[in-house]
Amino acid sequence: MKQAIVDKNAAVSSAALVSAYHVAKYIPEGVKRWINEVQAALNSGVSKVEFHALGLELDDQEGYDDEYPLEDFEVSLADYMQRITKNNFTATWEQLGEDTEVQETYSLSAYTSIEEAMKNVICFMGMQPCDRTDKLQHGKQTSHHNLKLTGFFRGEEEVLVEIKLAIDIYNPDAGVTMQISVRCKNSEIAEFIAATIQ
């Protein structure tokens, strides 16, 4: 086989290299003695022979485990939500009914204004504000606000959310209190969305 690897006939050389490749699985030390012939085949100028010689040479080399650093990333509710516009939020809200509703209350101590809390909640939820509830009256400080949001969870289930935000305007450092009500035909999704704020 050693002579066949460097045979002038490309078909013979190629066949010998393929055979050597299979023999190497069972007798690796035997094939290592043919390294000079494999090197010569690599420089033969015939692509088919060079291809098989390269395969044999690379198979003979012991590799090393690659390590790739992974960057940290966060997945939030917004990554699962598709925004949808509802012309009549209240009608759809009523149509879903109270039996599909999940409600939770949270204290958002990181925020000292309703506007700041509202913008961050909209961004986190990844849902579409309805009925212009994402707008506060300009220049007017308010102690409470209702926010209405709609979306499709994972492109499948329609979700409606009503969020009531309240703050003590005399002690804004205490944070914003948020009551979230989620309505969805799938109760597991409603519970999941209501619990993601934690």
PDB file of C-alpha atoms in Angstrom:
ATOM      1  CA  MET A   1       0.000   0.000   0.000  1.00  0.00           C
ATOM      2  CA  LYS A   2       2.942   2.290   0.700  1.00  0.00           C
ATOM      3  CA  GLN A   3       3.985   2.196  -2.972  1.00  0.00           C
ATOM      4  CA  ALA A   4       0.392   2.595  -4.190  1.00  0.00           C
ATOM      5  CA  ILE A   5       0.026   5.912  -2.324  1.00  0.00           C
ATOM      6  CA  VAL A   6       2.675   7.511  -4.566  1.00  0.00           C
ATOM      7  CA  ASP A   7       1.640   5.702  -7.757  1.00  0.00           C
ATOM      8  CA  LYS A   8       1.635   7.903 -10.884  1.00  0.00           C
ATOM      9  CA  ASN A   9      -1.906   6.793 -11.691  1.00  0.00           C
ATOM     10  CA  ALA A  10      -4.202   9.153  -9.721  1.00  0.00           C
ATOM     11  CA  ALA A  11      -6.943   6.545  -9.380  1.00  0.00           C
ATOM     12  CA  VAL A  12      -4.536   4.032  -7.794  1.00  0.00           C
ATOM     13  CA  SER A  13      -3.046   6.664  -5.477  1.00  0.00           C
ATOM     14  CA  SER A  14      -6.478   7.921  -4.441  1.00  0.00           C
ATOM     15  CA  ALA A  15      -7.760   4.390  -3.774  1.00  0.00           C
ATOM     16  CA  ALA A  16      -4.660   3.603  -1.699  1.00  0.00           C
ATOM     17  CA  LEU A  17      -5.163   6.744   0.389  1.00  0.00           C
ATOM     18  CA  VAL A  18      -8.826   5.883   1.044  1.00  0.00           C
ATOM     19  CA  SER A  19      -7.805   2.338   2.008  1.00  0.00           C
ATOM     20  CA  ALA A  20      -5.087   3.708   4.290  1.00  0.00           C
ATOM     21  CA  TYR A  21      -7.680   5.962   5.908  1.00  0.00           C
ATOM     22  CA  HIS A  22      -9.788   2.906   6.821  1.00  0.00           C
ATOM     23  CA  VAL A  23      -6.751   0.870   7.925  1.00  0.00           C
ATOM     24  CA  ALA A  24      -5.691   3.736  10.212  1.00  0.00           C
ATOM     25  CA  LYS A  25      -8.780   3.144  12.387  1.00  0.00           C
ATOM     26  CA  TYR A  26      -7.480  -0.331  13.277  1.00  0.00           C
ATOM     27  CA  ILE A  27      -3.690   0.002  12.949  1.00  0.00           C
ATOM     28  CA  PRO A  28      -2.844   3.696  13.500  1.00  0.00           C
ATOM     29  CA  GLU A  29       0.872   3.081  14.098  1.00  0.00           C
ATOM     30  CA  GLY A  30       1.188   1.285  10.731  1.00  0.00           C
ATOM     31  CA  VAL A  31      -0.130   4.283   8.805  1.00  0.00           C
ATOM     32  CA  LYS A  32       2.193   6.662  10.678  1.00  0.00           C
ATOM     33  CA  ARG A  33       5.115   4.938   8.934  1.00  0.00           C
ATOM     34  CA  TRP A  34       3.706   6.132   5.591  1.00  0.00           C
ATOM     35  CA  ILE A  35       3.867   9.827   6.449  1.00  0.00           C
ATOM     36  CA  ASN A  36       6.503  10.594   3.764  1.00  0.00           C
ATOM     37  CA  GLU A  37       4.333   9.010   1.062  1.00  0.00           C
ATOM     38  CA  VAL A  38       1.265  10.938   2.313  1.00  0.00           C
ATOM     39  CA  GLN A  39       3.295  14.174   2.178  1.00  0.00           C
ATOM     40  CA  ALA A  40       4.322  13.375  -1.404  1.00  0.00           C
ATOM     41  CA  ALA A  41       0.674  12.735  -2.333  1.00  0.00           C
ATOM     42  CA  LEU A  42      -0.244  16.132  -0.871  1.00  0.00           C
ATOM     43  CA  ASN A  43       2.030  17.731  -3.480  1.00  0.00           C
ATOM     44  CA  SER A  44       0.922  15.561  -6.397  1.00  0.00           C
ATOM     45  CA  GLY A  45      -0.988  18.319  -8.190  1.00  0.00           C
ATOM     46  CA  VAL A  46      -4.084  16.114  -8.553  1.00  0.00           C
ATOM     47  CA  SER A  47      -6.891  17.515  -6.448  1.00  0.00           C
ATOM     48  CA  LYS A  48      -8.574  14.158  -5.798  1.00  0.00           C
ATOM     49  CA  VAL A  49      -5.308  12.650  -4.519  1.00  0.00           C
ATOM     50  CA  GLU A  50      -4.481  15.757  -2.477  1.00  0.00           C
ATOM     51  CA  PHE A  51      -7.957  15.702  -0.923  1.00  0.00           C
ATOM     52  CA  HIS A  52      -7.609  12.087   0.254  1.00  0.00           C
ATOM     53  CA  ALA A  53      -4.037  12.651   1.443  1.00  0.00           C
ATOM     54  CA  LEU A  54      -5.144  15.667   3.456  1.00  0.00           C
ATOM     55  CA  GLY A  55      -7.965  13.640   5.016  1.00  0.00           C
ATOM     56  CA  LEU A  56      -5.514  10.943   6.042  1.00  0.00           C
ATOM     57  CA  GLU A  57      -3.010  13.446   7.415  1.00  0.00           C
ATOM     58  CA  LEU A  58      -5.604  15.383   9.411  1.00  0.00           C
ATOM     59  CA  ASP A  59      -7.176  12.201  10.748  1.00  0.00           C
ATOM     60  CA  ASP A  60      -3.758  11.150  12.047  1.00  0.00           C
ATOM     61  CA  GLN A  61      -3.300  14.354  14.036  1.00  0.00           C
ATOM     62  CA  GLU A  62      -4.598  14.516  17.538  1.00  0.00           C
ATOM     63  CA  GLY A  63      -6.765  17.553  17.901  1.00  0.00           C
ATOM     64  CA  TYR A  64      -7.559  19.651  20.917  1.00  0.00           C
ATOM     65  CA  ASP A  65     -10.799  20.709  22.493  1.00  0.00           C
ATOM     66  CA  ASP A  66     -11.845  24.161  21.445  1.00  0.00           C
ATOM     67  CA  GLU A  67     -13.170  26.525  24.032  1.00  0.00           C
ATOM     68  CA  TYR A  68     -15.344  29.437  23.062  1.00  0.00           C
ATOM     69  CA  PRO A  69     -16.224  32.179  25.500  1.00  0.00           C
ATOM     70  CA  LEU A  70     -19.928  32.884  25.712  1.00  0.00           C
ATOM     71  CA  GLU A  71     -21.256  36.301  26.483  1.00  0.00           C
ATOM     72  CA  ASP A  72     -23.958  36.703  29.088  1.00  0.00           C
ATOM     73  CA  PHE A  73     -27.346  37.626  27.740  1.00  0.00           C
ATOM     74  CA  GLU A  74     -30.788  38.062  29.197  1.00  0.00           C
ATOM     75  CA  VAL A  75     -34.076  36.852  27.841  1.00  0.00           C
ATOM     76  CA  SER A  76     -37.053  38.911  28.924  1.00  0.00           C
ATOM     77  CA  LEU A  77     -40.774  38.764  28.356  1.00  0.00           C
ATOM     78  CA  ALA A  78     -40.407  41.202  25.442  1.00  0.00           C
ATOM     79  CA  ASP A  79     -38.478  38.522  23.528  1.00  0.00           C
ATOM     80  CA  TYR A  80     -41.593  36.318  23.546  1.00  0.00           C
ATOM     81  CA  MET A  81     -44.137  39.032  22.848  1.00  0.00           C
ATOM     82  CA  GLN A  82     -45.423  40.427  19.558  1.00  0.00           C
ATOM     83  CA  ARG A  83     -47.096  43.833  19.748  1.00  0.00           C
ATOM     84  CA  ILE A  84     -50.631  44.131  18.388  1.00  0.00           C
ATOM     85  CA  THR A  85     -52.895  47.144  18.146  1.00  0.00           C
ATOM     86  CA  LYS A  86     -56.405  46.885  19.555  1.00  0.00           C
ATOM     87  CA  ASN A  87     -58.944  49.488  18.495  1.00  0.00           C
ATOM     88  CA  ASN A  88     -61.281  48.658  21.356  1.00  0.00           C
ATOM     89  CA  PHE A  89     -59.319  47.315  24.312  1.00  0.00           C
ATOM     90  CA  THR A  90     -62.284  47.441  26.701  1.00  0.00           C
ATOM     91  CA  ALA A  91     -64.538  45.294  24.487  1.00  0.00           C
ATOM     92  CA  THR A  92     -61.859  42.594  24.111  1.00  0.00           C
ATOM     93  CA  TRP A  93     -61.069  42.817  27.847  1.00  0.00           C
ATOM     94  CA  GLU A  94     -64.709  42.226  28.723  1.00  0.00           C
ATOM     95  CA  GLN A  95     -65.035  39.478  26.121  1.00  0.00           C
ATOM     96  CA  LEU A  96     -62.187  37.523  27.740  1.00  0.00           C
ATOM     97  CA  GLY A  97     -63.950  37.798  31.114  1.00  0.00           C
ATOM     98  CA  GLU A  98     -62.808  37.744  34.712  1.00  0.00           C
ATOM     99  CA  ASP A  99     -62.415  33.951  34.803  1.00  0.00           C
ATOM    100  CA  THR A 100     -59.332  34.282  32.558  1.00  0.00           C
ATOM    101  CA  GLU A 101     -57.736  36.962  34.757  1.00  0.00           C
ATOM    102  CA  VAL A 102     -54.624  36.673  36.909  1.00  0.00           C
ATOM    103  CA  GLN A 103     -53.752  39.557  39.214  1.00  0.00           C
ATOM    104  CA  GLU A 104     -50.570  40.422  41.139  1.00  0.00           C
ATOM    105  CA  THR A 105     -49.290  43.466  43.039  1.00  0.00           C
ATOM    106  CA  TYR A 106     -45.674  44.605  43.119  1.00  0.00           C
ATOM    107  CA  SER A 107     -43.641  47.387  44.663  1.00  0.00           C
ATOM    108  CA  LEU A 108     -41.281  48.956  42.123  1.00  0.00           C
ATOM    109  CA  SER A 109     -38.899  50.620  44.560  1.00  0.00           C
ATOM    110  CA  ALA A 110     -36.331  51.488  41.853  1.00  0.00           C
ATOM    111  CA  TYR A 111     -38.639  54.114  40.315  1.00  0.00           C
ATOM    112  CA  THR A 112     -39.527  57.499  41.781  1.00  0.00           C
ATOM    113  CA  SER A 113     -42.089  58.567  39.190  1.00  0.00           C
ATOM    114  CA  ILE A 114     -45.017  56.990  37.405  1.00  0.00           C
ATOM    115  CA  GLU A 115     -43.651  58.058  34.006  1.00  0.00           C
ATOM    116  CA  GLU A 116     -40.299  56.337  34.632  1.00  0.00           C
ATOM    117  CA  ALA A 117     -41.980  53.152  35.883  1.00  0.00           C
ATOM    118  CA  MET A 118     -44.442  53.132  32.974  1.00  0.00           C
ATOM    119  CA  LYS A 119     -41.718  53.462  30.304  1.00  0.00           C
ATOM    120  CA  ASN A 120     -39.677  50.641  31.833  1.00  0.00           C
ATOM    121  CA  VAL A 121     -42.699  48.346  32.242  1.00  0.00           C
ATOM    122  CA  ILE A 122     -43.711  48.884  28.583  1.00  0.00           C
ATOM    123  CA  CYS A 123     -40.153  48.118  27.466  1.00  0.00           C
ATOM    124  CA  PHE A 124     -39.914  45.009  29.684  1.00  0.00           C
ATOM    125  CA  MET A 125     -43.302  43.645  28.656  1.00  0.00           C
ATOM    126  CA  GLY A 126     -42.775  44.292  24.936  1.00  0.00           C
ATOM    127  CA  MET A 127     -46.492  44.914  24.447  1.00  0.00           C
ATOM    128  CA  GLN A 128     -48.430  47.580  22.560  1.00  0.00           C
ATOM    129  CA  PRO A 129     -49.964  50.396  24.652  1.00  0.00           C
ATOM    130  CA  CYS A 130     -53.648  50.947  23.852  1.00  0.00           C
ATOM    131  CA  ASP A 131     -56.018  53.902  24.009  1.00  0.00           C
ATOM    132  CA  ARG A 132     -53.079  56.316  24.389  1.00  0.00           C
ATOM    133  CA  THR A 133     -52.558  55.090  27.954  1.00  0.00           C
ATOM    134  CA  ASP A 134     -48.784  55.391  27.507  1.00  0.00           C
ATOM    135  CA  LYS A 135     -49.163  59.185  27.587  1.00  0.00           C
ATOM    136  CA  LEU A 136     -49.363  61.230  30.787  1.00  0.00           C
ATOM    137  CA  GLN A 137     -50.798  64.704  30.859  1.00  0.00           C
ATOM    138  CA  HIS A 138     -47.805  66.931  30.152  1.00  0.00           C
ATOM    139  CA  GLY A 139     -46.610  69.002  33.092  1.00  0.00           C
ATOM    140  CA  LYS A 140     -49.104  67.481  35.530  1.00  0.00           C
ATOM    141  CA  GLN A 141     -47.819  65.351  38.384  1.00  0.00           C
ATOM    142  CA  THR A 142     -50.174  62.482  39.026  1.00  0.00           C
ATOM    143  CA  SER A 143     -50.443  59.981  41.867  1.00  0.00           C
ATOM    144  CA  HIS A 144     -51.946  57.175  39.770  1.00  0.00           C
ATOM    145  CA  HIS A 145     -52.245  55.976  36.187  1.00  0.00           C
ATOM    146  CA  ASN A 146     -53.853  53.082  34.293  1.00  0.00           C
ATOM    147  CA  LEU A 147     -51.892  51.474  31.460  1.00  0.00           C
ATOM    148  CA  LYS A 148     -53.435  49.088  28.919  1.00  0.00           C
ATOM    149  CA  LEU A 149     -51.242  46.750  26.858  1.00  0.00           C
ATOM    150  CA  THR A 150     -51.879  44.101  24.200  1.00  0.00           C
ATOM    151  CA  GLY A 151     -49.753  41.487  22.491  1.00  0.00           C
ATOM    152  CA  PHE A 152     -49.426  37.934  21.232  1.00  0.00           C
ATOM    153  CA  PHE A 153     -47.351  35.641  23.444  1.00  0.00           C
ATOM    154  CA  ARG A 154     -44.992  33.622  21.215  1.00  0.00           C
ATOM    155  CA  GLY A 155     -47.174  34.571  18.259  1.00  0.00           C
ATOM    156  CA  GLU A 156     -49.959  32.263  19.448  1.00  0.00           C
ATOM    157  CA  GLU A 157     -52.010  33.535  22.391  1.00  0.00           C
ATOM    158  CA  GLU A 158     -53.583  36.967  22.605  1.00  0.00           C
ATOM    159  CA  VAL A 159     -52.781  38.661  25.915  1.00  0.00           C
ATOM    160  CA  LEU A 160     -54.341  41.788  27.399  1.00  0.00           C
ATOM    161  CA  VAL A 161     -52.804  43.532  30.404  1.00  0.00           C
ATOM    162  CA  GLU A 162     -54.130  46.324  32.568  1.00  0.00           C
ATOM    163  CA  ILE A 163     -51.615  47.912  34.908  1.00  0.00           C
ATOM    164  CA  LYS A 164     -52.507  50.318  37.690  1.00  0.00           C
ATOM    165  CA  LEU A 165     -49.570  52.425  38.831  1.00  0.00           C
ATOM    166  CA  ALA A 166     -49.682  54.499  42.019  1.00  0.00           C
ATOM    167  CA  ILE A 167     -47.163  56.644  43.876  1.00  0.00           C
ATOM    168  CA  ASP A 168     -47.187  58.752  47.015  1.00  0.00           C
ATOM    169  CA  ILE A 169     -46.409  62.168  45.501  1.00  0.00           C
ATOM    170  CA  TYR A 170     -45.319  63.412  48.938  1.00  0.00           C
ATOM    171  CA  ASN A 171     -42.824  60.534  49.321  1.00  0.00           C
ATOM    172  CA  PRO A 172     -41.739  59.449  45.798  1.00  0.00           C
ATOM    173  CA  ASP A 173     -38.626  57.706  47.176  1.00  0.00           C
ATOM    174  CA  ALA A 174     -40.923  54.952  48.483  1.00  0.00           C
ATOM    175  CA  GLY A 175     -41.309  53.821  44.867  1.00  0.00           C
ATOM    176  CA  VAL A 176     -44.236  52.954  42.638  1.00  0.00           C
ATOM    177  CA  THR A 177     -46.881  50.382  43.480  1.00  0.00           C
ATOM    178  CA  MET A 178     -48.046  48.336  40.519  1.00  0.00           C
ATOM    179  CA  GLN A 179     -51.110  46.135  40.251  1.00  0.00           C
ATOM    180  CA  ILE A 180     -51.067  44.005  37.118  1.00  0.00           C
ATOM    181  CA  SER A 181     -54.124  42.212  35.733  1.00  0.00           C
ATOM    182  CA  VAL A 182     -53.537  39.784  32.873  1.00  0.00           C
ATOM    183  CA  ARG A 183     -56.265  38.214  30.744  1.00  0.00           C
ATOM    184  CA  CYS A 184     -55.579  35.378  28.345  1.00  0.00           C
ATOM    185  CA  LYS A 185     -57.526  32.285  27.285  1.00  0.00           C
ATOM    186  CA  ASN A 186     -54.543  30.194  28.394  1.00  0.00           C
ATOM    187  CA  SER A 187     -54.341  30.509  32.193  1.00  0.00           C
ATOM    188  CA  GLU A 188     -50.724  29.262  32.336  1.00  0.00           C
ATOM    189  CA  ILE A 189     -49.605  32.094  30.070  1.00  0.00           C
ATOM    190  CA  ALA A 190     -51.558  34.635  32.130  1.00  0.00           C
ATOM    191  CA  GLU A 191     -49.904  33.357  35.328  1.00  0.00           C
ATOM    192  CA  PHE A 192     -46.469  33.376  33.697  1.00  0.00           C
ATOM    193  CA  ILE A 193     -46.822  36.973  32.501  1.00  0.00           C
ATOM    194  CA  ALA A 194     -48.152  38.194  35.839  1.00  0.00           C
ATOM    195  CA  ALA A 195     -45.198  36.545  37.627  1.00  0.00           C
ATOM    196  CA  THR A 196     -42.401  37.786  35.325  1.00  0.00           C
ATOM    197  CA  ILE A 197     -42.162  41.162  37.030  1.00  0.00           C
ATOM    198  CA  GLN A 198     -40.588  39.614  40.154  1.00  0.00           C
TER     199      GLN A 198
END
